[in-house]
PDB file of C-alpha atoms in Angstrom:
ATOM      1  CA  UNK A   1      41.135   8.038  17.102  1.00  0.00           C
ATOM      2  CA  UNK A   2      42.620   5.213  15.188  1.00  0.00           C
ATOM      3  CA  UNK A   3      45.888   6.882  16.293  1.00  0.00           C
ATOM      4  CA  UNK A   4      45.024   6.403  19.781  1.00  0.00           C
ATOM      5  CA  UNK A   5      42.955   3.634  20.344  1.00  0.00           C
ATOM      6  CA  UNK A   6      44.381  -0.381  20.537  1.00  0.00           C
ATOM      7  CA  UNK A   7      41.100  -1.400  18.460  1.00  0.00           C
ATOM      8  CA  UNK A   8      38.092  -0.919  17.188  1.00  0.00           C
ATOM      9  CA  UNK A   9      34.639  -2.703  17.428  1.00  0.00           C
ATOM     10  CA  UNK A  10      32.107  -2.445  14.679  1.00  0.00           C
ATOM     11  CA  UNK A  11      28.311  -3.596  14.533  1.00  0.00           C
ATOM     12  CA  UNK A  12      28.835  -4.912  11.192  1.00  0.00           C
ATOM     13  CA  UNK A  13      31.204  -5.924   8.670  1.00  0.00           C
ATOM     14  CA  UNK A  14      30.660  -2.992   6.598  1.00  0.00           C
ATOM     15  CA  UNK A  15      31.348  -0.903   9.541  1.00  0.00           C
ATOM     16  CA  UNK A  16      34.616  -2.861  10.019  1.00  0.00           C
ATOM     17  CA  UNK A  17      35.632  -2.241   6.774  1.00  0.00           C
ATOM     18  CA  UNK A  18      35.723   1.308   7.648  1.00  0.00           C
ATOM     19  CA  UNK A  19      37.552   1.091  10.918  1.00  0.00           C
ATOM     20  CA  UNK A  20      40.363  -0.783   8.890  1.00  0.00           C
ATOM     21  CA  UNK A  21      40.425   1.690   6.144  1.00  0.00           C
ATOM     22  CA  UNK A  22      41.077   4.415   9.042  1.00  0.00           C
ATOM     23  CA  UNK A  23      44.006   2.585  10.136  1.00  0.00           C
ATOM     24  CA  UNK A  24      42.758   0.642  13.328  1.00  0.00           C
ATOM     25  CA  UNK A  25      45.436  -1.719  14.296  1.00  0.00           C
ATOM     26  CA  UNK A  26      42.793  -4.444  15.547  1.00  0.00           C
ATOM     27  CA  UNK A  27      39.095  -4.672  14.616  1.00  0.00           C
ATOM     28  CA  UNK A  28      36.462  -6.999  15.450  1.00  0.00           C
ATOM     29  CA  UNK A  29      32.560  -7.144  14.633  1.00  0.00           C
ATOM     30  CA  UNK A  30      30.096  -7.765  17.486  1.00  0.00           C
ATOM     31  CA  UNK A  31      26.396  -7.658  17.556  1.00  0.00           C
ATOM     32  CA  UNK A  32      24.622  -5.133  18.708  1.00  0.00           C
ATOM     33  CA  UNK A  33      22.852  -6.011  22.279  1.00  0.00           C
ATOM     34  CA  UNK A  34      19.073  -5.447  21.141  1.00  0.00           C
ATOM     35  CA  UNK A  35      16.284  -6.521  23.758  1.00  0.00           C
ATOM     36  CA  UNK A  36      14.203  -8.381  21.186  1.00  0.00           C
ATOM     37  CA  UNK A  37      11.823  -9.945  23.854  1.00  0.00           C
ATOM     38  CA  UNK A  38      10.759  -6.459  24.155  1.00  0.00           C
ATOM     39  CA  UNK A  39       9.195  -6.917  20.550  1.00  0.00           C
ATOM     40  CA  UNK A  40       7.861 -10.309  20.878  1.00  0.00           C
ATOM     41  CA  UNK A  41       4.342 -11.414  22.991  1.00  0.00           C
ATOM     42  CA  UNK A  42       0.753 -10.493  21.897  1.00  0.00           C
ATOM     43  CA  UNK A  43      -0.450  -6.997  20.722  1.00  0.00           C
ATOM     44  CA  UNK A  44      -3.116  -4.934  22.226  1.00  0.00           C
ATOM     45  CA  UNK A  45      -6.839  -6.452  21.118  1.00  0.00           C
ATOM     46  CA  UNK A  46      -8.614  -3.314  22.370  1.00  0.00           C
ATOM     47  CA  UNK A  47      -6.172  -1.066  19.905  1.00  0.00           C
ATOM     48  CA  UNK A  48      -8.739  -0.335  17.159  1.00  0.00           C
ATOM     49  CA  UNK A  49      -5.869   1.079  14.650  1.00  0.00           C
ATOM     50  CA  UNK A  50      -3.627  -2.002  15.107  1.00  0.00           C
ATOM     51  CA  UNK A  51      -6.833  -4.093  14.682  1.00  0.00           C
ATOM     52  CA  UNK A  52      -8.062  -2.178  11.169  1.00  0.00           C
ATOM     53  CA  UNK A  53      -4.208  -2.086   9.472  1.00  0.00           C
ATOM     54  CA  UNK A  54      -3.828  -5.932  10.469  1.00  0.00           C
ATOM     55  CA  UNK A  55      -7.004  -6.773   8.533  1.00  0.00           C
ATOM     56  CA  UNK A  56      -4.965  -4.868   5.459  1.00  0.00           C
ATOM     57  CA  UNK A  57      -1.914  -6.981   5.884  1.00  0.00           C
ATOM     58  CA  UNK A  58      -3.856 -10.022   4.764  1.00  0.00           C
ATOM     59  CA  UNK A  59      -5.688  -8.293   1.844  1.00  0.00           C
ATOM     60  CA  UNK A  60      -5.476 -10.423  -1.074  1.00  0.00           C
ATOM     61  CA  UNK A  61      -5.118 -13.704   0.731  1.00  0.00           C
ATOM     62  CA  UNK A  62      -8.178 -15.584  -0.455  1.00  0.00           C
ATOM     63  CA  UNK A  63     -11.269 -14.101   1.085  1.00  0.00           C
ATOM     64  CA  UNK A  64      -9.777 -13.041   4.494  1.00  0.00           C
ATOM     65  CA  UNK A  65     -10.551  -9.334   3.620  1.00  0.00           C
ATOM     66  CA  UNK A  66     -14.577  -9.998   3.712  1.00  0.00           C
ATOM     67  CA  UNK A  67     -14.278 -12.458   6.474  1.00  0.00           C
ATOM     68  CA  UNK A  68     -12.813  -9.642   8.541  1.00  0.00           C
ATOM     69  CA  UNK A  69     -14.834  -6.802  10.670  1.00  0.00           C
ATOM     70  CA  UNK A  70     -15.352  -3.580   8.389  1.00  0.00           C
ATOM     71  CA  UNK A  71     -12.915  -1.327   9.073  1.00  0.00           C
ATOM     72  CA  UNK A  72     -13.568   2.324   9.801  1.00  0.00           C
ATOM     73  CA  UNK A  73     -11.911   3.433   6.632  1.00  0.00           C
ATOM     74  CA  UNK A  74     -11.536   2.054   3.068  1.00  0.00           C
ATOM     75  CA  UNK A  75      -8.707  -0.935   3.703  1.00  0.00           C
ATOM     76  CA  UNK A  76      -5.528  -0.457   1.975  1.00  0.00           C
ATOM     77  CA  UNK A  77      -1.679  -1.885   2.574  1.00  0.00           C
ATOM     78  CA  UNK A  78       0.346  -0.077   4.895  1.00  0.00           C
ATOM     79  CA  UNK A  79       3.860   0.731   4.208  1.00  0.00           C
ATOM     80  CA  UNK A  80       6.319   1.466   7.160  1.00  0.00           C
ATOM     81  CA  UNK A  81       9.842   3.046   7.602  1.00  0.00           C
ATOM     82  CA  UNK A  82      11.551   3.762  10.766  1.00  0.00           C
ATOM     83  CA  UNK A  83      14.246   6.360  10.882  1.00  0.00           C
ATOM     84  CA  UNK A  84      15.038   9.819  11.639  1.00  0.00           C
ATOM     85  CA  UNK A  85      14.190  12.343   8.561  1.00  0.00           C
ATOM     86  CA  UNK A  86      17.471  12.779   6.997  1.00  0.00           C
ATOM     87  CA  UNK A  87      18.805  12.816   2.996  1.00  0.00           C
ATOM     88  CA  UNK A  88      20.534   9.673   3.224  1.00  0.00           C
ATOM     89  CA  UNK A  89      17.746   7.680   5.000  1.00  0.00           C
ATOM     90  CA  UNK A  90      16.139   8.682   1.649  1.00  0.00           C
ATOM     91  CA  UNK A  91      12.420   9.010   2.238  1.00  0.00           C
ATOM     92  CA  UNK A  92      11.895  11.057  -0.630  1.00  0.00           C
ATOM     93  CA  UNK A  93      12.554   7.991  -2.888  1.00  0.00           C
ATOM     94  CA  UNK A  94      10.218   6.346  -0.450  1.00  0.00           C
ATOM     95  CA  UNK A  95       7.382   8.770  -1.074  1.00  0.00           C
ATOM     96  CA  UNK A  96       8.296   8.613  -4.980  1.00  0.00           C
ATOM     97  CA  UNK A  97       8.020   4.586  -5.132  1.00  0.00           C
ATOM     98  CA  UNK A  98       4.874   4.547  -2.630  1.00  0.00           C
ATOM     99  CA  UNK A  99       2.881   7.554  -5.124  1.00  0.00           C
ATOM    100  CA  UNK A 100       3.676   4.899  -7.829  1.00  0.00           C
ATOM    101  CA  UNK A 101       2.391   2.064  -5.797  1.00  0.00           C
ATOM    102  CA  UNK A 102      -0.586   3.954  -5.264  1.00  0.00           C
ATOM    103  CA  UNK A 103      -1.451   4.974  -8.914  1.00  0.00           C
ATOM    104  CA  UNK A 104      -0.761   1.568  -9.988  1.00  0.00           C
ATOM    105  CA  UNK A 105      -1.968  -1.026  -7.637  1.00  0.00           C
ATOM    106  CA  UNK A 106      -3.562   0.464  -4.253  1.00  0.00           C
ATOM    107  CA  UNK A 107      -5.147   3.747  -4.291  1.00  0.00           C
ATOM    108  CA  UNK A 108      -5.907   3.159  -0.500  1.00  0.00           C
ATOM    109  CA  UNK A 109      -2.210   2.624   0.553  1.00  0.00           C
ATOM    110  CA  UNK A 110      -1.220   4.665   3.059  1.00  0.00           C
ATOM    111  CA  UNK A 111       2.422   5.349   4.253  1.00  0.00           C
ATOM    112  CA  UNK A 112       4.119   5.675   7.895  1.00  0.00           C
ATOM    113  CA  UNK A 113       7.204   7.447   8.484  1.00  0.00           C
ATOM    114  CA  UNK A 114       8.395   7.227  12.111  1.00  0.00           C
ATOM    115  CA  UNK A 115      11.362   8.909  13.650  1.00  0.00           C
ATOM    116  CA  UNK A 116      12.814  12.241  14.695  1.00  0.00           C
ATOM    117  CA  UNK A 117      13.780  15.255  12.141  1.00  0.00           C
ATOM    118  CA  UNK A 118      17.453  15.899  11.775  1.00  0.00           C
ATOM    119  CA  UNK A 119      16.436  18.576   9.207  1.00  0.00           C
ATOM    120  CA  UNK A 120      13.598  21.083   9.260  1.00  0.00           C
ATOM    121  CA  UNK A 121      14.340  22.095   5.649  1.00  0.00           C
ATOM    122  CA  UNK A 122      14.356  18.062   4.537  1.00  0.00           C
ATOM    123  CA  UNK A 123      10.968  17.359   6.686  1.00  0.00           C
ATOM    124  CA  UNK A 124       9.413  20.553   4.943  1.00  0.00           C
ATOM    125  CA  UNK A 125      10.551  19.399   1.484  1.00  0.00           C
ATOM    126  CA  UNK A 126       9.138  16.014   2.054  1.00  0.00           C
ATOM    127  CA  UNK A 127       5.752  17.588   2.824  1.00  0.00           C
ATOM    128  CA  UNK A 128       6.038  19.700  -0.437  1.00  0.00           C
ATOM    129  CA  UNK A 129       6.910  16.225  -2.214  1.00  0.00           C
ATOM    130  CA  UNK A 130       3.982  14.347  -0.909  1.00  0.00           C
ATOM    131  CA  UNK A 131       1.671  17.619  -2.022  1.00  0.00           C
ATOM    132  CA  UNK A 132       3.270  17.674  -5.450  1.00  0.00           C
ATOM    133  CA  UNK A 133       3.012  13.656  -5.999  1.00  0.00           C
ATOM    134  CA  UNK A 134      -0.896  14.061  -4.845  1.00  0.00           C
ATOM    135  CA  UNK A 135      -0.337  11.478  -1.469  1.00  0.00           C
ATOM    136  CA  UNK A 136      -0.081  14.130   1.247  1.00  0.00           C
ATOM    137  CA  UNK A 137      -3.134  12.445   2.738  1.00  0.00           C
ATOM    138  CA  UNK A 138      -2.082   9.340   2.925  1.00  0.00           C
ATOM    139  CA  UNK A 139       1.655   9.507   3.980  1.00  0.00           C
ATOM    140  CA  UNK A 140       2.138  10.121   7.957  1.00  0.00           C
ATOM    141  CA  UNK A 141       5.238  11.986   9.500  1.00  0.00           C
ATOM    142  CA  UNK A 142       4.742  10.318  12.675  1.00  0.00           C
ATOM    143  CA  UNK A 143       7.825  11.693  14.566  1.00  0.00           C
ATOM    144  CA  UNK A 144       9.109  10.046  17.351  1.00  0.00           C
ATOM    145  CA  UNK A 145       7.154   7.059  19.099  1.00  0.00           C
ATOM    146  CA  UNK A 146       7.342   5.249  22.257  1.00  0.00           C
ATOM    147  CA  UNK A 147       8.534   1.903  22.084  1.00  0.00           C
ATOM    148  CA  UNK A 148       4.676   0.823  22.701  1.00  0.00           C
ATOM    149  CA  UNK A 149       4.096   2.897  19.537  1.00  0.00           C
ATOM    150  CA  UNK A 150       6.773   1.515  17.583  1.00  0.00           C
ATOM    151  CA  UNK A 151       5.471  -2.164  18.333  1.00  0.00           C
ATOM    152  CA  UNK A 152       2.147  -1.148  17.350  1.00  0.00           C
ATOM    153  CA  UNK A 153       2.934   0.175  13.999  1.00  0.00           C
ATOM    154  CA  UNK A 154       5.690  -2.720  13.179  1.00  0.00           C
ATOM    155  CA  UNK A 155       2.656  -5.340  13.871  1.00  0.00           C
ATOM    156  CA  UNK A 156       0.332  -3.235  12.059  1.00  0.00           C
ATOM    157  CA  UNK A 157       2.345  -2.416   8.900  1.00  0.00           C
ATOM    158  CA  UNK A 158       2.054  -4.746   5.321  1.00  0.00           C
ATOM    159  CA  UNK A 159       5.341  -3.857   4.800  1.00  0.00           C
ATOM    160  CA  UNK A 160       8.739  -1.991   6.210  1.00  0.00           C
ATOM    161  CA  UNK A 161      10.384  -0.534   3.096  1.00  0.00           C
ATOM    162  CA  UNK A 162      13.746   0.840   3.268  1.00  0.00           C
ATOM    163  CA  UNK A 163      15.453   2.813   0.612  1.00  0.00           C
ATOM    164  CA  UNK A 164      17.981   4.364   2.401  1.00  0.00           C
ATOM    165  CA  UNK A 165      21.667   4.703   1.069  1.00  0.00           C
ATOM    166  CA  UNK A 166      23.902   4.347   4.424  1.00  0.00           C
ATOM    167  CA  UNK A 167      23.221   2.004   7.006  1.00  0.00           C
ATOM    168  CA  UNK A 168      25.921   1.001   9.602  1.00  0.00           C
ATOM    169  CA  UNK A 169      23.661  -1.990  10.472  1.00  0.00           C
ATOM    170  CA  UNK A 170      19.827  -0.869  10.968  1.00  0.00           C
ATOM    171  CA  UNK A 171      18.252  -1.785  13.708  1.00  0.00           C
ATOM    172  CA  UNK A 172      14.859  -1.535  12.524  1.00  0.00           C
ATOM    173  CA  UNK A 173      15.038  -4.237   9.743  1.00  0.00           C
ATOM    174  CA  UNK A 174      15.847  -6.194  13.113  1.00  0.00           C
ATOM    175  CA  UNK A 175      12.795  -5.282  15.032  1.00  0.00           C
ATOM    176  CA  UNK A 176      10.638  -5.809  11.698  1.00  0.00           C
ATOM    177  CA  UNK A 177      11.632  -9.390  11.248  1.00  0.00           C
ATOM    178  CA  UNK A 178      11.332 -10.304  14.771  1.00  0.00           C
ATOM    179  CA  UNK A 179       8.126  -8.681  14.849  1.00  0.00           C
ATOM    180  CA  UNK A 180       6.900 -10.866  11.468  1.00  0.00           C
ATOM    181  CA  UNK A 181       6.875  -7.911   9.191  1.00  0.00           C
ATOM    182  CA  UNK A 182       8.369  -8.582   5.993  1.00  0.00           C
ATOM    183  CA  UNK A 183      11.067  -6.112   4.450  1.00  0.00           C
ATOM    184  CA  UNK A 184      11.555  -4.678   1.024  1.00  0.00           C
ATOM    185  CA  UNK A 185      15.152  -2.859   1.269  1.00  0.00           C
ATOM    186  CA  UNK A 186      17.642  -0.981  -1.253  1.00  0.00           C
ATOM    187  CA  UNK A 187      20.778  -3.126  -0.988  1.00  0.00           C
ATOM    188  CA  UNK A 188      23.488  -0.441   0.154  1.00  0.00           C
ATOM    189  CA  UNK A 189      25.770  -0.540   3.005  1.00  0.00           C
ATOM    190  CA  UNK A 190      25.491  -2.858   5.593  1.00  0.00           C
ATOM    191  CA  UNK A 191      21.581  -4.038   4.495  1.00  0.00           C
ATOM    192  CA  UNK A 192      22.560  -7.153   2.423  1.00  0.00           C
ATOM    193  CA  UNK A 193      24.785  -8.078   5.796  1.00  0.00           C
ATOM    194  CA  UNK A 194      21.970  -7.237   8.259  1.00  0.00           C
ATOM    195  CA  UNK A 195      18.984  -9.168   6.240  1.00  0.00           C
ATOM    196  CA  UNK A 196      21.107 -12.210   5.293  1.00  0.00           C
ATOM    197  CA  UNK A 197      18.655 -13.269   2.676  1.00  0.00           C
ATOM    198  CA  UNK A 198      15.212 -12.688   4.930  1.00  0.00           C
ATOM    199  CA  UNK A 199      13.814 -10.103   2.898  1.00  0.00           C
ATOM    200  CA  UNK A 200      13.564  -8.661  -0.348  1.00  0.00           C
ATOM    201  CA  UNK A 201      16.510  -6.970  -1.562  1.00  0.00           C
ATOM    202  CA  UNK A 202      16.777  -4.500  -4.393  1.00  0.00           C
ATOM    203  CA  UNK A 203      19.495  -3.402  -6.851  1.00  0.00           C
ATOM    204  CA  UNK A 204      17.670  -0.473  -8.102  1.00  0.00           C
ATOM    205  CA  UNK A 205      15.438   1.926  -5.994  1.00  0.00           C
ATOM    206  CA  UNK A 206      13.749   3.537  -9.038  1.00  0.00           C
ATOM    207  CA  UNK A 207       9.868   4.210  -7.938  1.00  0.00           C
ATOM    208  CA  UNK A 208       8.487   1.763 -10.344  1.00  0.00           C
ATOM    209  CA  UNK A 209      10.942  -0.847  -9.510  1.00  0.00           C
ATOM    210  CA  UNK A 210      10.338  -0.295  -5.679  1.00  0.00           C
ATOM    211  CA  UNK A 211       6.404  -0.327  -6.745  1.00  0.00           C
ATOM    212  CA  UNK A 212       6.217  -3.800  -8.166  1.00  0.00           C
ATOM    213  CA  UNK A 213       8.910  -5.175  -5.737  1.00  0.00           C
ATOM    214  CA  UNK A 214       6.137  -4.303  -3.136  1.00  0.00           C
ATOM    215  CA  UNK A 215       3.095  -5.097  -5.016  1.00  0.00           C
ATOM    216  CA  UNK A 216       4.268  -8.814  -5.829  1.00  0.00           C
ATOM    217  CA  UNK A 217       5.339  -9.475  -2.242  1.00  0.00           C
ATOM    218  CA  UNK A 218       1.732  -8.129  -1.196  1.00  0.00           C
ATOM    219  CA  UNK A 219       0.042 -10.296  -3.716  1.00  0.00           C
ATOM    220  CA  UNK A 220       2.004 -13.744  -2.573  1.00  0.00           C
ATOM    221  CA  UNK A 221       0.872 -14.642   0.415  1.00  0.00           C
ATOM    222  CA  UNK A 222       3.112 -17.975   0.442  1.00  0.00           C
ATOM    223  CA  UNK A 223       6.404 -15.622  -0.076  1.00  0.00           C
ATOM    224  CA  UNK A 224       5.364 -13.390   2.479  1.00  0.00           C
ATOM    225  CA  UNK A 225       4.761 -16.335   4.919  1.00  0.00           C
ATOM    226  CA  UNK A 226       8.498 -17.503   3.677  1.00  0.00           C
ATOM    227  CA  UNK A 227       9.978 -14.035   4.142  1.00  0.00           C
ATOM    228  CA  UNK A 228       8.757 -13.769   7.661  1.00  0.00           C
ATOM    229  CA  UNK A 229       9.656 -17.211   8.664  1.00  0.00           C
ATOM    230  CA  UNK A 230      13.573 -16.598   7.354  1.00  0.00           C
ATOM    231  CA  UNK A 231      13.168 -12.931   9.075  1.00  0.00           C
ATOM    232  CA  UNK A 232      12.270 -14.543  12.656  1.00  0.00           C
ATOM    233  CA  UNK A 233      15.040 -17.436  12.213  1.00  0.00           C
ATOM    234  CA  UNK A 234      17.722 -14.407  11.269  1.00  0.00           C
ATOM    235  CA  UNK A 235      16.791 -12.277  14.141  1.00  0.00           C
ATOM    236  CA  UNK A 236      17.358 -15.319  16.449  1.00  0.00           C
ATOM    237  CA  UNK A 237      21.080 -14.866  16.009  1.00  0.00           C
ATOM    238  CA  UNK A 238      21.074 -11.522  17.944  1.00  0.00           C
ATOM    239  CA  UNK A 239      19.172 -13.088  20.697  1.00  0.00           C
ATOM    240  CA  UNK A 240      20.956 -11.135  23.766  1.00  0.00           C
ATOM    241  CA  UNK A 241      22.340 -14.071  25.512  1.00  0.00           C
ATOM    242  CA  UNK A 242      24.292 -14.731  22.158  1.00  0.00           C
ATOM    243  CA  UNK A 243      25.318 -11.525  21.553  1.00  0.00           C
ATOM    244  CA  UNK A 244      26.400 -11.326  24.926  1.00  0.00           C
ATOM    245  CA  UNK A 245      28.730 -14.119  24.862  1.00  0.00           C
ATOM    246  CA  UNK A 246      30.039 -12.778  21.630  1.00  0.00           C
ATOM    247  CA  UNK A 247      30.954  -9.704  23.177  1.00  0.00           C
ATOM    248  CA  UNK A 248      32.713 -11.545  25.925  1.00  0.00           C
ATOM    249  CA  UNK A 249      34.930 -13.777  23.456  1.00  0.00           C
ATOM    250  CA  UNK A 250      35.741 -11.057  21.230  1.00  0.00           C
ATOM    251  CA  UNK A 251      37.070  -8.570  24.214  1.00  0.00           C
ATOM    252  CA  UNK A 252      39.074 -11.596  25.519  1.00  0.00           C
ATOM    253  CA  UNK A 253      40.877 -11.885  22.146  1.00  0.00           C
ATOM    254  CA  UNK A 254      41.199  -7.866  21.945  1.00  0.00           C
ATOM    255  CA  UNK A 255      42.689  -7.894  25.333  1.00  0.00           C
TER     256      UNK A 255
END
């Protein structure tokens, strides 16, 4: 398409560099138009699952756990990843790190993988891996989720962990930051650019390295609070009104 296009617009500097490499004569980076307001507002207080998971988010923060209502099942930290099941998203690395985390830090921890399946074989392989590592009862392959379901899972998660090897932007990182869910992510492709320091970036995704990074974050309440605030500030730079102005300005320049 570079041969025929007058210009190319990307949603990140990482993707813009690929447009330049492809030979586009003129390029620009414009933020994705994401309705962040739909991820704000109070949660559903009647949702027992959300209440239970929310209680696990403050595990280790003083005596908060003992003062919370008794959950219907043993409390444990909740890991979340949002993205289609595909090899480049590396859910297999996430499962391996999660298994180490359960073994060393939190036997009651749970992992939810939210996203549609683009490879039946890969989904089957993930199930086999979970069984092999003994975490099949703690890992949920949720599949597609409605906006309401996705929002509830973001709000109830203790941490969003992303070990993907290729993300051109990674909208779930932005959604997590808006909601207030801290992020631990592998520093690949556009992920460092999207987070811009508002999350824990890892240069190594060895299962033990990831598990220790999550454990350190879950145990340090002040650090979590700092990251949550940094995430919200970073997400604010993608407000629709600001993004729309950026698009109009860039299109005028390209025109």
